[in-house]
XYZ file of C-alpha atoms in Angstrom:
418
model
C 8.172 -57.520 -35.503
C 8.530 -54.527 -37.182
C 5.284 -53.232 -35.361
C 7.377 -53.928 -31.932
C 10.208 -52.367 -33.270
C 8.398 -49.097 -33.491
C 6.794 -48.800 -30.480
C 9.887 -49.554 -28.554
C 11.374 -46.957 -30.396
C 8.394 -44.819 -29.689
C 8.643 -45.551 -25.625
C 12.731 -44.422 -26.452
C 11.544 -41.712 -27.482
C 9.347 -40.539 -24.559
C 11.965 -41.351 -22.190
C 14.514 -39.140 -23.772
C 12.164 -35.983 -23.776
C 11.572 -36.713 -20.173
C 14.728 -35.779 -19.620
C 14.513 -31.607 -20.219
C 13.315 -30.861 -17.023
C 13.482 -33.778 -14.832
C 17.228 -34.780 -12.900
C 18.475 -38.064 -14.764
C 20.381 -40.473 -13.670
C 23.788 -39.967 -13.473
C 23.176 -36.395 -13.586
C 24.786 -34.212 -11.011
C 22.180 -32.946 -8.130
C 22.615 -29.145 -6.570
C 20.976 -29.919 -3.669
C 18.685 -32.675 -1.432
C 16.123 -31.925 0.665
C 16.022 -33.495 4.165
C 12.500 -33.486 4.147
C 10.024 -35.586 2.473
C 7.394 -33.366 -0.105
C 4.536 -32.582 0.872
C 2.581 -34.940 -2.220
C -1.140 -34.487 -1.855
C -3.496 -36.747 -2.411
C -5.580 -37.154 -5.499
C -8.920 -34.671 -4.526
C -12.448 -35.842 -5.331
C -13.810 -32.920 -7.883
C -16.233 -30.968 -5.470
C -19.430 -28.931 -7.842
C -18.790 -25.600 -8.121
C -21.373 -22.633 -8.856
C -19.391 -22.230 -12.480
C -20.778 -25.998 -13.554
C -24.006 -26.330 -14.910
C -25.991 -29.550 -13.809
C -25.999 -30.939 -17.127
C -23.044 -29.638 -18.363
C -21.419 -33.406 -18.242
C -23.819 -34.400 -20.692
C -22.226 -33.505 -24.683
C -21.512 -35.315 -27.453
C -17.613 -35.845 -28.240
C -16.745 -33.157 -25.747
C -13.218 -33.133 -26.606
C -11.843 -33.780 -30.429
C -10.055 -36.882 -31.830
C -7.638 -35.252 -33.237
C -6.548 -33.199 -30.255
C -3.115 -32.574 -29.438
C -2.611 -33.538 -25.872
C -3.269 -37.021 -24.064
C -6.296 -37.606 -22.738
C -6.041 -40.804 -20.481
C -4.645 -38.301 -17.392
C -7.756 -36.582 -16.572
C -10.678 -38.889 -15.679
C -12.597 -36.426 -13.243
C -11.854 -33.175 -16.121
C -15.496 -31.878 -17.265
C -13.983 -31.402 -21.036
C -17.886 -30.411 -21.958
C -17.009 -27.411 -20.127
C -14.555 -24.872 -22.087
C -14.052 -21.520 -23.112
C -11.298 -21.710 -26.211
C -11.473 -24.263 -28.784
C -9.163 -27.448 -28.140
C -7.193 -26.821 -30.749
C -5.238 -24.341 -29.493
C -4.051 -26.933 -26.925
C -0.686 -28.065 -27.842
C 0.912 -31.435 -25.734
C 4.172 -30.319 -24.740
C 6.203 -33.767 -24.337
C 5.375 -34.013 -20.691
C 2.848 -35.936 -18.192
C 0.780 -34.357 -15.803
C 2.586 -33.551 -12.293
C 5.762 -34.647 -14.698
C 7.218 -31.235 -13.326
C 6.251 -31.399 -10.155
C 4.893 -28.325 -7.625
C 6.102 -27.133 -4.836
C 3.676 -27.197 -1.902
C 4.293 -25.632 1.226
C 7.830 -25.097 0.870
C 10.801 -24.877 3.454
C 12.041 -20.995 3.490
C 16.010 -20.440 4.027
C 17.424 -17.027 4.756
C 19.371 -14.845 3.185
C 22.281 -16.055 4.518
C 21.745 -19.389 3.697
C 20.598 -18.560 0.303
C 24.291 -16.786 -0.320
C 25.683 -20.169 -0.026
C 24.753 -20.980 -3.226
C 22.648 -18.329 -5.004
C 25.069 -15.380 -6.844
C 24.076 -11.665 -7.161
C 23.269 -11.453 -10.490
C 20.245 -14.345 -10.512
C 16.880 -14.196 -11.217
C 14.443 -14.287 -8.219
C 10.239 -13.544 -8.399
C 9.648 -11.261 -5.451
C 6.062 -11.559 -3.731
C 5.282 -8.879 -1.162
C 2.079 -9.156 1.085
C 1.986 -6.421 3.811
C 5.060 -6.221 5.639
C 6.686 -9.670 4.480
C 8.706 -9.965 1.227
C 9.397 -13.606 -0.028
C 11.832 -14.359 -3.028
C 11.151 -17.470 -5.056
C 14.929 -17.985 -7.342
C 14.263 -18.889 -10.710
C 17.254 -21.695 -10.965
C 13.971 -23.379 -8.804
C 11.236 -22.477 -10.462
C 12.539 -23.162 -13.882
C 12.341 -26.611 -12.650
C 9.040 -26.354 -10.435
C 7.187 -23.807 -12.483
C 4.318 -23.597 -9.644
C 4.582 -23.360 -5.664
C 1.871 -23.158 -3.494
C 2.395 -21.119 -0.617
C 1.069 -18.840 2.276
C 2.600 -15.265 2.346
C 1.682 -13.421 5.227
C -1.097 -15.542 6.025
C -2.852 -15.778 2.324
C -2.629 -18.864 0.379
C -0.918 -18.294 -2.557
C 0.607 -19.623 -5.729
C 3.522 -18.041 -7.281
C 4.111 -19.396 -11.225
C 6.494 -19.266 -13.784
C 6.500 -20.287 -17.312
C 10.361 -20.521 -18.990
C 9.008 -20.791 -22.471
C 7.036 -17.164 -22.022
C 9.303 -15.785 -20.067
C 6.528 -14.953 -17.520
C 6.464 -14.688 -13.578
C 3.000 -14.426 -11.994
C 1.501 -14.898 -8.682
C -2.114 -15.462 -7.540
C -4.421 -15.356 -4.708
C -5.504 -18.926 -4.286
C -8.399 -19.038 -2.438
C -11.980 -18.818 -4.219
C -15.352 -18.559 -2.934
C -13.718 -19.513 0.048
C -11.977 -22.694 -1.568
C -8.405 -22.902 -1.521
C -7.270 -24.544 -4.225
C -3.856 -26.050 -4.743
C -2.445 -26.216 -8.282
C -0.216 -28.583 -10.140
C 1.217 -28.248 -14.146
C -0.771 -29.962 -17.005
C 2.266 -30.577 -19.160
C -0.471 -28.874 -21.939
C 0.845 -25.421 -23.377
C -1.436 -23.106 -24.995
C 0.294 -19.970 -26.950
C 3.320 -21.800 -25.308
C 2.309 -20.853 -21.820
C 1.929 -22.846 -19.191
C -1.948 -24.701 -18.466
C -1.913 -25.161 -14.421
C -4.988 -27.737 -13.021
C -6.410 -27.265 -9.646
C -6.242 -30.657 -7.722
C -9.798 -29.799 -6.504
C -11.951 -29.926 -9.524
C -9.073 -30.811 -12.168
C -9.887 -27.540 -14.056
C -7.313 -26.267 -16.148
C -5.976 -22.440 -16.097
C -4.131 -20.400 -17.957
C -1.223 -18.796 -16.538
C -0.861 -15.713 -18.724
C -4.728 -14.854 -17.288
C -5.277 -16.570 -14.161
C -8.570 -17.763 -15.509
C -10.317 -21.387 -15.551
C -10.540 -22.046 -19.394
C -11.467 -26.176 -19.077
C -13.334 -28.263 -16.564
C -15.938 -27.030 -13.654
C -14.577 -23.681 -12.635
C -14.594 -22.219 -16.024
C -15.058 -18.839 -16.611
C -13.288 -18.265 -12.761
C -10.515 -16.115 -12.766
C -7.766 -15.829 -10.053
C -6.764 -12.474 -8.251
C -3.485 -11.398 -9.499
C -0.590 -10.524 -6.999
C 1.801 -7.690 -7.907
C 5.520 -9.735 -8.291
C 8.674 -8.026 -9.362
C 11.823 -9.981 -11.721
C 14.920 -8.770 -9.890
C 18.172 -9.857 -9.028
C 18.926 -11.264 -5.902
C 21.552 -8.532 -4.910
C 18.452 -6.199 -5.466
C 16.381 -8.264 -3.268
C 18.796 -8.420 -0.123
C 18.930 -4.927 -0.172
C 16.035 -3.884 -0.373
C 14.593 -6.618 2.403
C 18.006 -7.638 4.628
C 15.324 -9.524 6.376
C 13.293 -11.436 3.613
C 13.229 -14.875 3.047
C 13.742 -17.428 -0.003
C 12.126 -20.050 -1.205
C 14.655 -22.984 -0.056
C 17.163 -24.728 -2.691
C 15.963 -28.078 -0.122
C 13.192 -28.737 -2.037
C 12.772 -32.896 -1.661
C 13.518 -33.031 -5.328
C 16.283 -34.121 -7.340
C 17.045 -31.113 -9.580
C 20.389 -29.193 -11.479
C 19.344 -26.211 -9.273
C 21.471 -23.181 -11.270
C 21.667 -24.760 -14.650
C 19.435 -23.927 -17.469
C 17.356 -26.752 -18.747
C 16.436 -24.656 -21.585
C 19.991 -24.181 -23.022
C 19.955 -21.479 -25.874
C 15.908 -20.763 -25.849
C 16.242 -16.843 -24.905
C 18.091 -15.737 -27.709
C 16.828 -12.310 -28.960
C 16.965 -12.338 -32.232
C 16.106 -16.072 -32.953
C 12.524 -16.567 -34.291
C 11.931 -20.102 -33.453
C 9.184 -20.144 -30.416
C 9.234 -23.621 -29.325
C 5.590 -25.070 -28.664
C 4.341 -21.533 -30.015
C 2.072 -22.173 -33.810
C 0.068 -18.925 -33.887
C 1.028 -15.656 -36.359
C 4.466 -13.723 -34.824
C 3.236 -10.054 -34.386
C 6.654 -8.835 -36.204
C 6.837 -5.241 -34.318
C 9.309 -6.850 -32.648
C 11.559 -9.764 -32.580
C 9.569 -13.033 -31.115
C 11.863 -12.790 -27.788
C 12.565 -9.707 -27.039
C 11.703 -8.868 -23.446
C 9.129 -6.740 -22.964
C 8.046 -4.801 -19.625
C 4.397 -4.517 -19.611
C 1.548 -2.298 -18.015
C -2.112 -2.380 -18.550
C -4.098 0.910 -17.559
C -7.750 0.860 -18.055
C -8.313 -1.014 -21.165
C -4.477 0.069 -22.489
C -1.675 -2.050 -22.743
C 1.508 -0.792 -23.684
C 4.834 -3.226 -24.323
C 8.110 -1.129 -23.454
C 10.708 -3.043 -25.070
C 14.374 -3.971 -23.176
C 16.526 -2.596 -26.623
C 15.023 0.962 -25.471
C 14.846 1.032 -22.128
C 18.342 -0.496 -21.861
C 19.795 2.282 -23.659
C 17.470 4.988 -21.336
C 17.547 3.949 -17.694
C 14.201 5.594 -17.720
C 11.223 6.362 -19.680
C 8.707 8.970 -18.605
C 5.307 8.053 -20.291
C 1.469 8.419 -20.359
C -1.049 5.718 -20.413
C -4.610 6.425 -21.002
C -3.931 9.695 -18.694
C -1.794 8.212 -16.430
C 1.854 9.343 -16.072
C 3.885 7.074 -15.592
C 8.137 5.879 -15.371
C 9.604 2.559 -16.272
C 12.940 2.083 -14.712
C 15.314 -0.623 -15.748
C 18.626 -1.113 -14.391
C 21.120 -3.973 -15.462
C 22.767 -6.451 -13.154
C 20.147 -9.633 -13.444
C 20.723 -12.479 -15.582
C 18.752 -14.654 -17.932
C 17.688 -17.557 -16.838
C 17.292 -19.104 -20.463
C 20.272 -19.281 -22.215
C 23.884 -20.288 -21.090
C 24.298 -23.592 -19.083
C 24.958 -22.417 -15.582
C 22.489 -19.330 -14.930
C 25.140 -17.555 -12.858
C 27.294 -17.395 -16.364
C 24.705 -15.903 -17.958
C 24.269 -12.827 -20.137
C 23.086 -9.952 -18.481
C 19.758 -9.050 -19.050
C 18.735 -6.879 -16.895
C 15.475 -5.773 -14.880
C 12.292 -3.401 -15.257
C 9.445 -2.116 -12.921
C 6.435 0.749 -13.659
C 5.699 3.197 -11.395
C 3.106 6.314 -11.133
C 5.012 9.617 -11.227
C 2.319 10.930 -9.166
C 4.067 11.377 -5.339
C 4.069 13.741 -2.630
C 1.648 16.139 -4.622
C 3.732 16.653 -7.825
C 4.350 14.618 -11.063
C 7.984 13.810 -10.849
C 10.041 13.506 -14.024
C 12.701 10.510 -13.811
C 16.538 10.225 -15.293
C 18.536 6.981 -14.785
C 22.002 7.684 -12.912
C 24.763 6.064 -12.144
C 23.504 4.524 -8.369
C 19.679 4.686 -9.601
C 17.352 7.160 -10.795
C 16.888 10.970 -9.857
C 14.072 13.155 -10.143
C 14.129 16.552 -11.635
C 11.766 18.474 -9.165
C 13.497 17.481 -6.282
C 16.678 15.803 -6.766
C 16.081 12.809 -4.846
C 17.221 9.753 -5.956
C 15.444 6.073 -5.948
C 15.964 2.622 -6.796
C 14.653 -0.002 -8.629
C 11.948 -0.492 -6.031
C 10.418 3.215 -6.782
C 12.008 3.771 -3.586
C 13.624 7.667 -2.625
C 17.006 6.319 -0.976
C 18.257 10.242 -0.158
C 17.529 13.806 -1.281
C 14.277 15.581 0.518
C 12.364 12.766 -0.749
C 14.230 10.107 1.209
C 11.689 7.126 2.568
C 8.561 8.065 -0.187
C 7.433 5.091 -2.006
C 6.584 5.917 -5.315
C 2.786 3.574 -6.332
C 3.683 0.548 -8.055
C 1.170 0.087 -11.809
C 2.148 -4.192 -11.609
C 4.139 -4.155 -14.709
C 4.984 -7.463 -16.047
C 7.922 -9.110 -17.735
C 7.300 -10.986 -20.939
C 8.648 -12.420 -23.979
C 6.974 -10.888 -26.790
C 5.615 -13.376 -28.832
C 4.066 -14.257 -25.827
C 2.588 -11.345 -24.189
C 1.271 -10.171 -28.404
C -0.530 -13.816 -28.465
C -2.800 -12.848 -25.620
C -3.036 -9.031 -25.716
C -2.475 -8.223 -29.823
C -3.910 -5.021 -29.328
C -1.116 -3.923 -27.586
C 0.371 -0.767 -28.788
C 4.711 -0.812 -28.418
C 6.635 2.127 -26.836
C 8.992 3.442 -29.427
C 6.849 2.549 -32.628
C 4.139 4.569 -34.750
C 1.387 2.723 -33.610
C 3.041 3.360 -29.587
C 3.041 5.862 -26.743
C 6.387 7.734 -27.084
């Protein structure tokens, strides 16, 4: 009896931590989709030129005393792998648990208005002339949506527990692969499977790091963290990803209530060594040039507006402006503290190196006055209509982005460009 006691206590248990990022009952819904979701079917894992013929063939390809559940992933070639399985952590949910998005309905800005304020998050993809906003009060419930953006498959990600927006080509070798969410962390970022050969990948990287493909590595898409006021202004005509998703979700509330708080050190899911230049969660804007990467942290360029640098002899600005919420911390992400938003940019336009300040309305240059936006776009002055080149900075937490790039060197330190 007492046996039966404990594993019905166990299933309790389970059922409970289902709850973080799934709608309960009872709970109240944001929004219903008309349509059905587009579920797909369970793929048949197809050979790929990254598996080896015999590579099926190891003894005790994946530990016993792993820490995620194996049963899930019958057609996973574990004898395939490029980091140890230890580094694996479960984190409390089942495969597909948080389900992606695939092919999603679009809604315009209009519509989005009706229930999306200024001052949230949204993850802006631009392809060519189309611009496409994916809200975070979805994704933080989603975390992955395959999509086509101006006629390239795509999958836009985002893990809450990093902190970290990215967005991928999706098509390899002339495969298009459609991904789903492991409910496996690793350095507390997300581990996204391919529903093709049931590889896993890590998001930080884009790369396959279990199963077939491993070793293959996604193209990275340039993606921007910006509010959505900044987003309807810049493209009037751009469209969102739709709050009619088919799912039952608290669209707008934080299912991660208190996580991003600055100067907290607990990393939940996170077990490797803190890299103490700065506080675990402090938000970091990020740019890698050449084999440099260099972590500009939001304390500094809150209090600056604008920092003129040079990476590995390339001059460059960081803008950050305030006016867009965190996603991770109050209850309803419209409440939320402001934490602002951060891009990197060349200063090398129209044949000069421009030197930025931050201003009230934006950011003016020295050499000719002009004044741009958030975008790295010149909005008047003689300048008015130059884009300034965009170097695909990145927005992290910084535990996170230190676990996978620890030789970065942090603006504003001795060891940093400053």
């Amino acid at each position: 009896m007492k046996r039966l006691f404990v594993w019905f206590a166990f299933l309790f248990f389970l059922a409970g931590c289902g709850r973080l990022a799934d709608g309960g009952a009872g709970e109240r819904v944001t929004a219903v989709s008309p349509p059905t979701p587009t579920v797909s079917p369970r793929a048949t894992p197809t050979r790929s030129r990254y598996a080896n013929a015999a590579s099926r063939e190891c003894a005790n390809p994946v530990p016993e005393d792993r820490q995620f559940p194996l049963p899930p992933w019958p057609n996973t070639n574990f004898c395939r792998h490029s980091v140890p399985y230890d580094e694996f952590l479960w984190g409390g949910r089942s495969r597909d648990s948080i389900p992606a998005l695939n092919n999603p309905e679009l809604e315009t800005i209009a519509e989005a208005e009706l229930w999306l304020t200024d001052r949230e998050p949204v993850l802006v993809l631009q392809l060519g002339d189309e611009a496409r906003a994916y809200p975070i009060p979805i994704l933080i419930w989603h975390e992955i949506v395959n999509d086509e953006v101006a006629g390239q498959p795509v999958v836009v990600t985002y893990c809450p527990l990093c902190n970290s927006g990215l967005a991928f080509a999706r098509t390899l070798d002339g495969q298009t692969l459609e991904f789903g969410v492991t409910g496996i962390l690793r350095n507390a970022d997300l581990i996204m499977f391919d529903r093709q050969t049931e590889s896993w990948w890590q998001q930080f990287t884009g790369e396959a790091i279990v199963g077939e493909m491993t070793g293959a590595k996604l193209t990275p898409l340039p993606v921007s963290m910006v509010s959505f006021a900044d987003f309807k202004t810049q493209f009037p005509n751009g469209r969102l990803l739709s709050i009619y998703t088919g799912y039952d979700r608290r669209y707008g509330e934080n299912p991660y209530l208190n996580y991003d708080s600055r100067f907290s050190r607990g990393t939940k899911f996170y077990q490797g060594e803190l890299d103490d230049r700065l506080v675990p969660k402090m938000r970091v804007m990020t740019v890698v040039v050449g084999d440099t990467a260099v972590a500009y942290p939001y304390d500094i360029l809150s209090e600056t507006g604008a920092v003129n640098d040079e990476v590995a002899g390339q001059p460059l600005v960081v803008f950050w402006k305030s006016g867009t919420n965190t996603p991770l911390y109050s209850q309803y992400i419209a409440e939320a503290r402001d934490a602002g938003s951060a891009a990197v940019y060349s200063q090398d336009t129209a044949g000069q190196t421009l030197t930025f300040t931050a201003v009230e309305d934006g950011f003016v240059d020295e050499e000719t006055g002009s004044v741009w936006n958030i975008w790295g776009t010149a909005v008047s002055g003689p300048l008015t209509g130059t884009q300034l080149t965009s170097l695909n900075g990145n927005e992290f937490f910084w535990f996170a982005w230190a676990a996978f790039r620890p030789d970065t060197l942090v603006y504003g330190t001795t060891d940093g460009a400053d």
